[in-house]
Amino acid sequence: MFDRHRLLLFIKRAGTSCPPLDAPTSCVDHSPVKPPSLTTIALALAILAPMAPIQAETPAPAPTLINGYQPTWWKEAVVYQVYPRSFKDSNGDGIGDIPGITSKLDYLKKLGVNVIWLSPHYDSPNADNGYDIRDYRKVMAEFGTMADFDKMLAGIKQRHMRLIVDLVVNHTSDEHHWFVESRKSKDNPYRDFYFWRDGKPGPTGPDGKPTTLPPNNDPSFFSGSAWQFDPTTSQYYLHYFAVKQPDLNWDNPKVREEVYSLMRFWLDKGVDGFRMDVIPLISKNPAFPDLTPDQLHNYGNAYANGPRMHDYLQEMNRNVMAKYDVMTVGEALGISLEQTPLIVGDNRHELNMIFNFDAIRSNRVGRDFKPADLATLKAIYTRHAEVLDTHSWDTVFLSNHDNPRIVSTFGDDSPEFRVPSAKLLATMLLTLHGTPFLYQGDELGMTNYPFKAIGDFDDIEVKNAHKANVVTGKVNEDVFIANLRHTSRDNSRTPMQWDTSTNGGFTTAAKPWLAENPNYTQINAAAEVSDPNSIYNYTAKLIALRRVHQAFVYGDYKDLDPENKSIFIYTRTLGTESYLVVLNFSSGPVAYTLPTSLKVDSLVISNLDTTNLITSTLNLAGWEARIYKLQ
Ligand code: TEU
Ligand code: CA
């Protein structure tokens, strides 16, 4: 194909020594470019022109925008997150695995989701359940083999679904070959793959010997300092998460090329994209100054958005994503809503979308639980609609493997209201603006776990916090455990509840890796799938509705009553098609009078068998949800 751009560049470059065109480093050519002589240009033209007749480049037809949005598959997707360790055990070792996932693909297809996000499946010593990777091109032995992975991927494709995998490249495992080499000596070729720094002089030890202190006061997300002293070279290495999760030095171009190459490895296998773990943390301030007291309050924000973050995301896009039809979603710890368009703006060529933590952590004060309140949640969604325009796509989620169960946190998991409130939350997630992400088990209304003691937990975040706060006497054990019953990540990591058989049908082993929630006898997939009025089948109807009516994807969003403390009422409008969503977030009945401007046409769906009598006042039962079509 005659590439005019290439010719001009060729002409421009004639006589300059820049690296090949798509070389990663932006070609900064400092040598004074002697303009190519006229003879050179003429010569180049003479050589090239006769070769390829100049065809006027037929500009690609302008994509037909929908309500100003460029339609794409990942905007119309409904994503289901699988936490492989807890989904389905196929070989009786008590640990979920990939053949277990493959055996349940029809269950997911029937639900109607069309993209599966697989939490890490790579070789790992599981210090943080796979978010500590030892080999990026190898499947975790407990989860199966590469052949199992390929079979699962083929099964997903056969069912016209897609797969995105977890990209964990802010840090590796300390057992990864790169780190094993890096810690050997200061001049090891891999030394600069990580951050090594000298300690600061500390007080004289009881043995009279000088001690050292960490290079700065950076805390780890998993308690303690973010620096670990390594006696081999008497230096400290950085780990924002666990000691066994050293941070990669992205300022080292070799590190970046290694990352791009492993991404290509999985994309060339047919994977459709990545969920990128704590991706805003990849660029650090190499001076590592101490954090100020303010920054220490929310050090996630201090660690995020480093000096080269955007450069590296754009370079990654140029080198990898731009060459594939992929979906990318960044887990954007420390990124504000206002900063979001700089990462997801379609003219930025970085990521397609991100997870902001504002809504999902709206039930927290620091690490402490506080009941979620509707007004805060609504204000967050209205803010998203104001800040993110048609060039910045959004995500919608209120649960994942790092947060407690959605029905227990934002709904009401009491026997009377667990089902309606789980259905109401599904109604909200699947009708708000942005790509919805559902977490395994929420389609069954799975609840938080009745943790009683520290021994019930598996999560390193909990165990480290227990050592740092309870063992040191700073926090009372009961207070600590009580808070975790509302906040712990292990609430959503209890094994999937498939049926009423032992261990909820998750495993035939005597003991699963983490205890099954004892309420599996009432709450399980077998019961849900066979009950037409179940949360599972209601969610399937909502997903089908979203697939048919693009108003729920590209339509404008408008909160009609932002101040209302118990009713969430909003419209989604696309052209002449408009829907009204009414959600009663309280357990009490509410008589809600609709604004006279609203002309209701018909009831589309509700989570309680409501009359479809159209009245101007809606008598809503506790946790009732309705969707109306407007005239
Ligand atoms: O999570 C980052 C993150 O936001 C959480 O760790 C959160 O900070 C923590 O739970 C505080 O409550 C990602 C992964 O999703 C998580 O599972 C990993 O543990 C972490 O990164 C490190 O890879
Ligand atoms: Ca297994």
XYZ file of C-alpha atoms and ligand atoms in Angstrom:
655
model
C 0.000 0.000 0.000
C 1.574 3.336 -1.052
C 2.032 5.080 2.308
C 2.301 8.795 1.732
C 3.141 9.294 5.406
C 5.994 6.832 5.114
C 7.346 8.602 2.020
C 7.318 12.000 3.690
C 8.898 10.522 6.794
C 11.370 8.710 4.590
C 12.138 11.962 2.835
C 12.360 13.794 6.147
C 14.557 11.130 7.579
C 16.850 10.905 4.638
C 20.292 11.409 6.206
C 19.154 11.285 9.886
C 19.939 8.232 12.140
C 16.624 7.690 14.073
C 15.526 4.190 15.279
C 12.930 2.257 13.194
C 9.474 3.882 12.919
C 7.524 2.128 15.622
C 10.432 2.126 18.008
C 8.988 2.763 21.430
C 11.088 5.763 22.409
C 9.657 8.865 20.795
C 12.294 9.712 18.229
C 14.101 12.686 19.689
C 16.692 13.434 16.994
C 19.029 15.997 18.308
C 21.401 16.114 15.254
C 20.825 19.267 13.172
C 18.751 17.803 10.349
C 20.357 18.890 7.087
C 17.285 19.325 4.861
C 17.472 16.610 2.208
C 18.723 18.140 -1.050
C 16.220 18.747 -3.816
C 18.004 16.094 -5.818
C 17.382 13.578 -2.951
C 13.671 14.430 -2.865
C 13.410 14.273 -6.647
C 15.332 11.005 -6.640
C 13.050 9.523 -3.946
C 9.966 10.657 -5.816
C 11.363 9.385 -9.083
C 12.063 5.998 -7.472
C 8.843 5.626 -5.595
C 6.183 7.472 -7.535
C 6.199 5.241 -10.653
C 6.022 2.156 -8.379
C 2.610 2.786 -6.868
C -0.050 4.901 -8.528
C -1.177 7.531 -5.996
C -4.675 6.625 -4.908
C -6.529 9.265 -3.007
C -6.874 7.816 0.467
C -10.535 7.054 0.894
C -11.069 8.323 4.410
C -12.672 5.581 6.514
C -16.431 6.248 6.683
C -17.156 8.358 9.769
C -18.535 5.915 12.374
C -22.192 6.552 12.968
C -22.186 7.864 16.462
C -25.006 6.929 18.812
C -25.947 9.931 20.924
C -22.416 11.216 20.350
C -20.831 7.922 21.398
C -18.627 5.810 19.121
C -20.321 2.407 19.423
C -17.937 -0.407 20.409
C -18.378 -3.952 21.740
C -16.899 -3.194 25.150
C -19.359 -0.342 25.717
C -22.243 -2.729 25.044
C -20.718 -5.558 27.098
C -21.922 -7.000 30.402
C -18.869 -8.288 32.262
C -18.815 -11.127 34.801
C -15.804 -11.387 37.113
C -14.562 -14.885 37.978
C -12.282 -15.325 41.010
C -10.872 -18.698 39.935
C -9.817 -19.902 43.406
C -13.450 -19.731 44.550
C -15.494 -20.502 41.426
C -15.540 -24.295 40.874
C -13.179 -27.080 41.883
C -13.033 -29.845 39.264
C -10.463 -32.192 40.786
C -11.425 -32.394 44.441
C -8.461 -30.554 45.961
C -10.666 -27.917 47.513
C -9.351 -25.173 45.221
C -11.237 -23.751 42.273
C -9.599 -24.241 38.883
C -9.842 -23.600 35.152
C -11.582 -26.873 34.164
C -14.109 -25.937 36.859
C -14.758 -22.629 35.057
C -15.052 -24.398 31.701
C -17.673 -26.708 33.210
C -19.827 -23.694 34.090
C -19.649 -21.713 30.857
C -23.234 -22.650 29.932
C -24.361 -21.287 33.327
C -22.717 -17.943 32.420
C -24.010 -18.016 28.846
C -27.560 -18.558 30.140
C -27.176 -15.565 32.482
C -26.423 -13.498 29.365
C -23.053 -11.993 30.273
C -20.739 -11.728 27.268
C -17.347 -10.837 28.693
C -15.594 -12.799 31.438
C -12.926 -11.076 33.521
C -10.639 -13.754 34.956
C -8.741 -12.738 38.080
C -5.079 -13.861 37.947
C -4.553 -17.434 36.666
C -0.747 -17.254 36.384
C 1.970 -19.198 38.210
C 2.139 -17.703 41.711
C 3.162 -18.646 45.277
C -0.184 -17.065 46.235
C 1.044 -14.658 48.886
C -1.857 -12.480 47.644
C -3.923 -15.139 45.862
C -2.349 -14.750 42.459
C -1.791 -10.987 42.513
C 1.857 -11.912 43.048
C 2.996 -13.458 39.778
C 6.080 -15.706 39.484
C 5.751 -16.530 35.756
C 3.481 -14.515 33.439
C 3.431 -17.133 30.670
C 2.552 -20.133 32.879
C -0.828 -21.182 34.320
C -0.901 -21.614 38.127
C -0.432 -25.339 38.817
C -3.427 -25.388 41.188
C -5.625 -23.930 38.442
C -4.539 -26.355 35.696
C -2.465 -26.358 32.538
C -2.102 -24.115 29.476
C -4.128 -26.736 27.608
C -6.907 -26.248 30.183
C -6.683 -22.503 29.600
C -6.862 -22.912 25.807
C -9.864 -25.221 26.175
C -11.612 -22.688 28.417
C -10.871 -19.856 25.965
C -12.178 -21.932 23.064
C -15.332 -22.710 25.055
C -15.858 -19.016 25.742
C -15.427 -18.109 22.068
C -17.762 -20.918 20.957
C -20.422 -19.331 23.130
C -19.794 -15.910 21.507
C -18.367 -14.555 24.715
C -15.004 -12.883 25.258
C -12.285 -13.186 27.898
C -10.199 -10.477 29.535
C -7.420 -11.492 31.903
C -5.814 -9.690 34.840
C -2.591 -7.789 34.068
C -0.606 -7.425 37.300
C 2.508 -5.490 36.334
C 2.899 -2.841 39.004
C 4.686 -5.549 40.940
C 5.728 -9.177 40.605
C 6.210 -11.992 43.092
C 9.553 -11.939 44.894
C 9.921 -15.468 43.488
C 9.790 -14.181 39.913
C 13.068 -14.852 38.063
C 13.594 -11.111 37.595
C 13.550 -10.458 41.359
C 15.503 -13.555 42.260
C 18.232 -12.202 39.988
C 17.792 -8.567 41.009
C 18.383 -9.209 44.718
C 21.613 -11.175 44.091
C 23.901 -8.166 43.688
C 23.878 -4.439 42.985
C 25.314 -4.960 39.495
C 22.986 -7.766 38.509
C 21.479 -7.047 35.058
C 18.035 -7.216 36.671
C 18.922 -4.895 39.566
C 17.185 -1.958 37.908
C 14.024 -3.950 37.297
C 13.006 -2.978 40.847
C 13.539 -0.057 43.255
C 16.546 -0.512 45.554
C 17.590 2.249 47.931
C 19.953 2.662 50.867
C 18.330 2.932 54.268
C 18.501 6.064 56.392
C 20.734 5.997 59.479
C 18.666 4.842 62.445
C 19.214 4.898 66.225
C 21.996 2.775 67.740
C 20.642 -0.709 68.452
C 20.641 -2.362 71.921
C 23.808 -4.169 70.768
C 25.398 -0.757 70.238
C 25.453 -1.331 66.499
C 24.002 1.398 64.171
C 20.628 0.499 62.694
C 19.045 1.683 59.473
C 15.587 2.982 58.811
C 13.587 2.621 55.583
C 14.484 5.183 52.842
C 11.236 7.088 53.497
C 7.932 6.864 55.381
C 5.911 5.214 52.585
C 3.389 2.801 54.142
C 2.362 -0.483 52.507
C -1.325 -1.090 51.713
C -0.881 -4.294 53.674
C 0.401 -2.627 56.856
C 3.933 -1.694 57.840
C 6.531 0.056 55.737
C 6.549 -0.163 51.937
C 10.306 -0.854 52.156
C 11.900 -4.219 52.995
C 15.551 -4.500 54.039
C 17.411 -7.194 52.111
C 20.595 -8.350 53.878
C 22.136 -9.767 50.678
C 22.978 -6.291 49.411
C 22.080 -4.313 52.580
C 19.615 -2.231 50.680
C 15.816 -1.827 50.848
C 13.418 -2.684 48.023
C 9.999 -1.077 47.498
C 6.728 -3.048 47.858
C 3.516 -1.007 47.991
C 1.659 -4.236 48.759
C 3.078 -7.342 50.459
C 6.786 -7.968 51.144
C 6.486 -10.741 48.535
C 5.203 -8.204 45.941
C 8.186 -5.986 44.972
C 7.280 -3.074 42.689
C 8.614 -3.072 39.119
C 10.662 -0.104 37.936
C 8.772 1.073 34.841
C 11.376 3.781 34.234
C 13.552 0.911 32.955
C 12.624 0.459 29.233
C 13.550 -3.241 29.476
C 10.809 -3.688 32.074
C 8.279 -2.011 29.804
C 9.281 -4.123 26.802
C 8.966 -7.283 28.935
C 5.447 -6.211 29.909
C 4.413 -5.456 26.312
C 5.774 -8.791 25.169
C 3.830 -10.795 27.793
C 0.677 -8.848 26.889
C 1.187 -9.827 23.229
C 1.664 -13.448 24.329
C -1.873 -13.622 25.752
C -3.472 -11.472 23.030
C -1.935 -13.681 20.359
C -3.637 -16.598 22.108
C -6.974 -14.872 21.474
C -7.560 -13.141 24.806
C -9.727 -10.036 24.278
C -8.173 -7.601 26.703
C -6.975 -6.779 30.196
C -8.139 -5.624 33.571
C -5.036 -3.781 34.762
C -4.184 -4.078 38.449
C -3.381 -0.807 40.285
C -2.108 0.560 36.975
C -1.948 4.242 38.121
C 0.877 3.294 40.514
C 3.393 2.260 37.791
C 5.273 5.589 37.669
C 7.075 6.558 40.861
C 8.939 9.701 41.876
C 12.460 8.159 41.929
C 13.521 10.597 44.649
C 10.996 8.933 46.995
C 10.554 11.964 49.273
C 8.811 11.402 52.618
C 5.015 11.715 52.424
C 3.504 14.732 54.138
C 1.017 14.143 56.989
C -1.840 14.936 54.538
C -0.519 12.461 52.010
C -0.173 9.818 54.702
C -3.928 10.110 55.248
C -4.598 8.821 51.750
C -1.292 7.516 50.507
C -3.010 5.726 47.576
C -3.509 9.139 45.993
C 0.151 10.009 46.650
C 1.350 6.821 44.960
C -0.884 7.256 41.911
C -0.530 9.441 38.813
C 3.282 9.563 38.901
C 5.356 11.741 36.539
C 5.487 9.284 33.613
C 2.149 7.424 34.114
C 0.485 8.895 31.039
C 3.626 8.442 28.903
C 3.764 4.751 29.813
C 0.048 4.166 29.238
C 0.300 5.853 25.826
C 3.425 3.859 24.986
C 1.697 0.648 26.059
C -1.274 1.553 23.866
C 0.963 2.356 20.882
C 2.936 -0.871 21.278
C 0.172 -3.285 22.185
C -3.470 -2.289 22.376
C -3.427 -0.260 19.122
C -2.523 -3.439 17.275
C -5.464 -5.537 18.549
C -9.239 -5.229 18.966
C -9.081 -5.255 22.752
C -10.833 -3.976 25.852
C -8.812 -2.437 28.661
C -10.077 -1.476 32.105
C -7.709 0.000 34.677
C -8.142 -0.481 38.418
C -7.611 3.158 39.223
C -6.693 3.301 42.865
C -5.811 6.906 43.707
C -7.323 8.458 40.577
C -10.043 11.069 41.021
C -13.078 11.394 38.777
C -11.685 14.676 37.449
C -8.447 12.913 36.408
C -10.391 10.116 34.681
C -10.780 11.719 31.188
C -6.973 12.008 31.006
C -6.786 8.188 31.096
C -9.948 7.112 29.269
C -10.502 10.027 26.879
C -10.624 8.432 23.419
C -8.233 11.106 22.127
C -5.713 10.136 24.838
C -4.960 6.626 23.479
C -4.417 5.151 26.921
C -7.176 2.916 28.412
C -10.827 2.330 27.443
C -12.232 2.697 30.949
C -11.249 2.581 34.625
C -12.647 1.536 37.977
C -12.990 4.592 40.202
C -13.211 3.728 43.907
C -15.659 6.484 44.805
C -18.931 4.503 44.770
C -17.673 1.103 45.981
C -15.784 2.621 48.911
C -18.583 5.083 49.771
C -19.310 2.797 52.746
C -15.914 3.402 54.334
C -14.122 5.948 56.479
C -10.559 4.848 55.878
C -10.662 1.139 56.735
C -13.730 1.494 58.973
C -17.183 0.514 57.830
C -19.956 3.079 57.685
C -23.416 2.252 56.346
C -23.807 3.250 52.702
C -26.201 6.091 52.127
C -28.222 6.672 48.992
C -27.708 10.430 48.673
C -23.916 9.969 48.586
C -24.221 7.226 45.988
C -26.573 9.265 43.789
C -24.333 12.316 43.985
C -21.427 10.184 42.783
C -23.362 8.930 39.723
C -24.575 12.428 38.884
C -20.984 13.650 39.137
C -19.861 10.880 36.768
C -22.487 11.991 34.234
C -21.259 15.591 34.540
C -17.508 14.877 34.307
C -17.408 12.056 31.740
C -18.550 13.240 28.301
C -19.133 11.165 25.137
C -15.360 10.691 24.726
C -14.800 9.202 28.189
C -16.547 5.885 28.843
C -17.440 4.718 32.360
C -17.769 1.516 34.363
C -20.537 0.550 36.792
C -19.713 -1.825 39.656
C -20.280 -2.159 43.402
C -18.480 -5.421 44.110
C -15.380 -7.400 43.271
C -12.836 -9.657 45.016
C -11.481 -6.715 47.070
C -14.791 -5.682 48.578
C -17.609 -7.250 50.630
C -20.784 -8.638 49.097
C -23.017 -6.082 47.328
C -26.346 -7.211 48.865
C -24.897 -7.084 52.392
C -23.240 -3.697 51.806
C -25.596 -1.677 49.597
C -28.771 -3.815 49.961
C -30.382 -5.632 52.868
C -29.340 -9.278 53.355
C -32.039 -10.034 55.928
C -34.251 -13.052 54.992
C -37.184 -10.742 54.141
C -35.311 -8.329 51.869
C -32.238 -10.202 50.540
C -33.946 -11.237 47.262
C -35.718 -7.945 46.409
C -32.699 -5.826 47.382
C -30.321 -8.028 45.348
C -32.674 -7.646 42.368
C -32.916 -3.881 42.935
C -29.105 -3.578 42.917
C -28.961 -5.622 39.694
C -31.574 -3.259 38.215
C -29.373 -0.280 39.097
C -26.081 -1.797 37.846
C -27.637 -2.806 34.510
C -29.434 0.499 33.817
C -26.871 3.079 34.925
C -24.467 4.616 32.402
C -21.267 2.660 31.741
C -20.140 -0.925 31.230
C -21.541 -3.029 34.122
C -19.301 -5.474 35.989
C -20.988 -8.241 37.951
C -19.076 -10.290 40.509
C -19.459 -14.067 40.807
C -22.217 -15.037 43.207
C -23.989 -11.666 43.229
C -26.409 -13.138 40.652
C -27.412 -15.553 43.462
C -27.601 -12.889 46.167
C -24.628 -14.368 48.062
C -24.024 -12.557 51.359
C -21.143 -11.612 53.626
C -19.731 -14.390 55.806
C -20.272 -14.605 59.590
C -16.555 -14.345 60.462
C -15.953 -15.013 64.153
C -12.199 -15.098 64.670
C -8.927 -14.214 62.970
C -8.475 -17.896 62.048
C -11.482 -17.648 59.733
C -9.600 -15.295 57.404
C -7.174 -16.092 54.588
C -6.464 -12.601 53.244
C -2.913 -11.278 53.763
C -4.355 -7.769 54.151
C -6.304 -8.974 57.213
C -3.480 -11.031 58.691
C -0.982 -8.188 58.401
C -3.452 -5.673 59.808
C -4.177 -8.038 62.713
C -0.460 -8.201 63.546
C -0.060 -4.451 63.181
C -3.180 -3.404 65.122
C -4.496 -6.178 67.400
C -1.331 -8.034 68.382
C 0.215 -4.639 69.193
C -2.816 -3.837 71.359
C -3.780 -0.784 69.295
C -7.223 -2.201 68.383
C -9.491 -4.496 70.384
C -9.822 -7.957 68.733
C -13.648 -7.988 68.772
C -13.845 -4.463 67.329
C -11.327 -5.504 64.669
C -13.272 -8.665 63.698
C -16.626 -6.868 63.827
C -15.379 -4.273 61.344
C -14.060 -7.005 59.050
C -17.460 -8.689 58.978
C -18.504 -5.589 56.984
C -15.315 -4.763 55.090
C -13.112 -7.805 54.588
C -12.250 -8.920 51.051
C -12.740 -12.533 52.204
C -16.490 -11.865 52.344
C -16.564 -12.100 48.561
C -13.949 -14.840 48.286
C -15.952 -17.611 49.963
C -16.527 -20.444 47.481
C -19.341 -20.216 44.944
C -22.568 -21.869 46.142
C -23.672 -24.244 43.376
C -26.177 -26.502 45.177
C -27.148 -27.972 48.567
C -24.608 -30.817 48.494
C -21.631 -30.764 50.831
C -19.607 -27.567 50.565
C -22.347 -26.150 48.308
C -21.163 -28.350 45.420
C -18.036 -26.209 45.065
C -15.746 -29.147 45.789
C -15.879 -32.829 46.636
C -12.912 -32.296 48.959
C -13.592 -32.487 52.670
C -12.427 -28.914 53.194
C -12.417 -26.065 50.643
C -9.462 -23.614 50.808
C -11.822 -21.100 52.440
C -14.997 -22.089 54.269
C -18.254 -22.089 52.338
C -20.895 -19.688 53.655
C -23.215 -21.931 55.699
C -26.250 -20.311 54.060
C -25.552 -22.262 50.839
C -28.399 -24.559 51.787
C -30.787 -21.677 51.008
C -28.671 -19.654 48.576
C -27.295 -21.632 45.618
C -27.239 -21.678 41.821
C -29.288 -24.864 41.425
C -32.243 -23.305 43.267
C -31.812 -19.962 41.488
C -31.587 -21.328 37.945
C -34.706 -23.454 38.359
C -36.794 -20.671 39.942
C -38.193 -18.314 37.249
C -38.560 -15.537 39.884
C -35.008 -15.877 41.164
C -32.326 -13.184 41.297
C -30.434 -15.161 38.613
C -33.347 -15.190 36.158
C -34.323 -11.609 36.947
C -30.727 -10.536 36.227
C -30.824 -12.503 32.973
C -33.980 -10.592 31.957
C -32.292 -7.260 32.721
C -29.223 -8.208 30.656
C -31.518 -9.183 27.755
C -33.367 -5.864 28.133
C -30.081 -3.964 27.988
C -29.098 -5.881 24.864
C -32.353 -4.922 23.091
C -32.658 -1.303 24.233
C -29.516 0.742 23.556
C -31.008 3.569 25.635
C -29.600 1.677 28.628
C -26.144 1.775 26.995
C -25.816 5.101 25.144
C -28.852 6.980 26.514
C -28.561 10.190 28.545
C -28.786 9.742 32.312
C -30.819 12.069 34.537
C -31.457 11.773 38.272
C -34.970 13.170 38.813
C -34.843 13.477 42.598
C -31.221 13.700 43.841
C -32.100 14.763 47.396
C -34.557 11.940 48.082
C -33.068 9.824 50.882
C -34.775 6.538 49.987
C -35.913 6.715 46.357
C -33.477 6.588 43.439
C -35.424 7.644 40.295
C -33.687 8.368 37.004
C -34.267 8.276 33.255
C -32.215 6.887 30.364
C -33.106 8.557 27.093
C -31.877 7.825 23.576
C -33.636 9.872 20.959
C -37.379 9.294 21.339
C -36.856 6.174 23.454
C -36.906 6.889 27.180
C -37.074 4.703 30.276
C -37.774 5.518 33.902
C -36.060 3.512 36.652
C -37.538 3.720 40.151
C -35.711 2.105 43.083
C -36.871 2.085 46.720
C -33.639 1.773 48.744
C -35.546 1.437 52.034
C -37.235 -1.567 53.610
C -40.409 0.439 54.227
C -43.272 1.060 51.738
C -43.133 4.451 49.973
C -45.910 6.234 48.093
C -43.967 8.195 45.467
C -45.740 10.805 43.340
C -44.220 11.081 39.865
C -43.429 14.530 38.465
C -46.419 15.586 36.323
C -44.054 16.142 33.379
C -43.524 12.391 33.177
C -45.848 10.497 30.839
C -45.560 6.808 31.669
C -46.419 4.434 28.827
C -46.040 0.964 30.349
C -44.311 -1.134 33.009
C -41.354 -2.991 31.485
C -40.175 -5.034 34.477
C -40.251 -5.016 38.277
C -38.604 -7.133 40.942
C -41.920 -7.707 42.759
C -45.101 -8.860 41.031
C -46.460 -5.335 40.722
C -49.669 -4.449 38.923
C -48.845 -2.668 35.689
C -51.563 -0.200 36.421
C -50.138 3.205 35.434
C -50.835 5.660 38.227
C -49.283 9.055 39.028
C -48.435 7.868 42.542
C -46.403 4.693 42.838
C -46.965 2.580 45.950
C -43.557 0.995 46.289
C -42.893 -1.864 48.680
C -39.625 -2.192 50.552
C -36.666 -2.589 48.138
C -39.028 -2.520 45.163
C -37.559 -1.756 41.728
C -39.500 -0.875 38.577
C -38.589 0.105 35.025
C -41.198 1.971 33.002
C -41.200 2.911 29.342
C -42.031 6.597 28.939
C -44.207 7.998 26.153
O -6.199 -4.109 44.554
C -5.747 -2.863 44.904
C -6.645 -2.355 45.916
O -7.294 -1.420 45.751
C -6.849 -3.133 47.118
O -5.761 -3.797 47.439
C -7.197 -2.234 48.232
O -6.297 -1.232 48.344
C -7.123 -2.932 49.465
O -8.013 -3.946 49.419
C -7.460 -1.973 50.552
O -8.663 -2.281 51.074
C -5.472 -4.814 43.591
C -6.086 -6.191 43.511
O -7.406 -6.071 43.093
C -5.970 -6.798 44.885
O -6.631 -8.029 44.965
C -4.498 -6.971 45.188
O -4.375 -7.400 46.505
C -3.754 -5.661 45.030
O -4.122 -4.916 43.885
C -2.292 -5.938 44.834
O -2.116 -6.592 43.607
Ca -9.082 -27.819 42.026
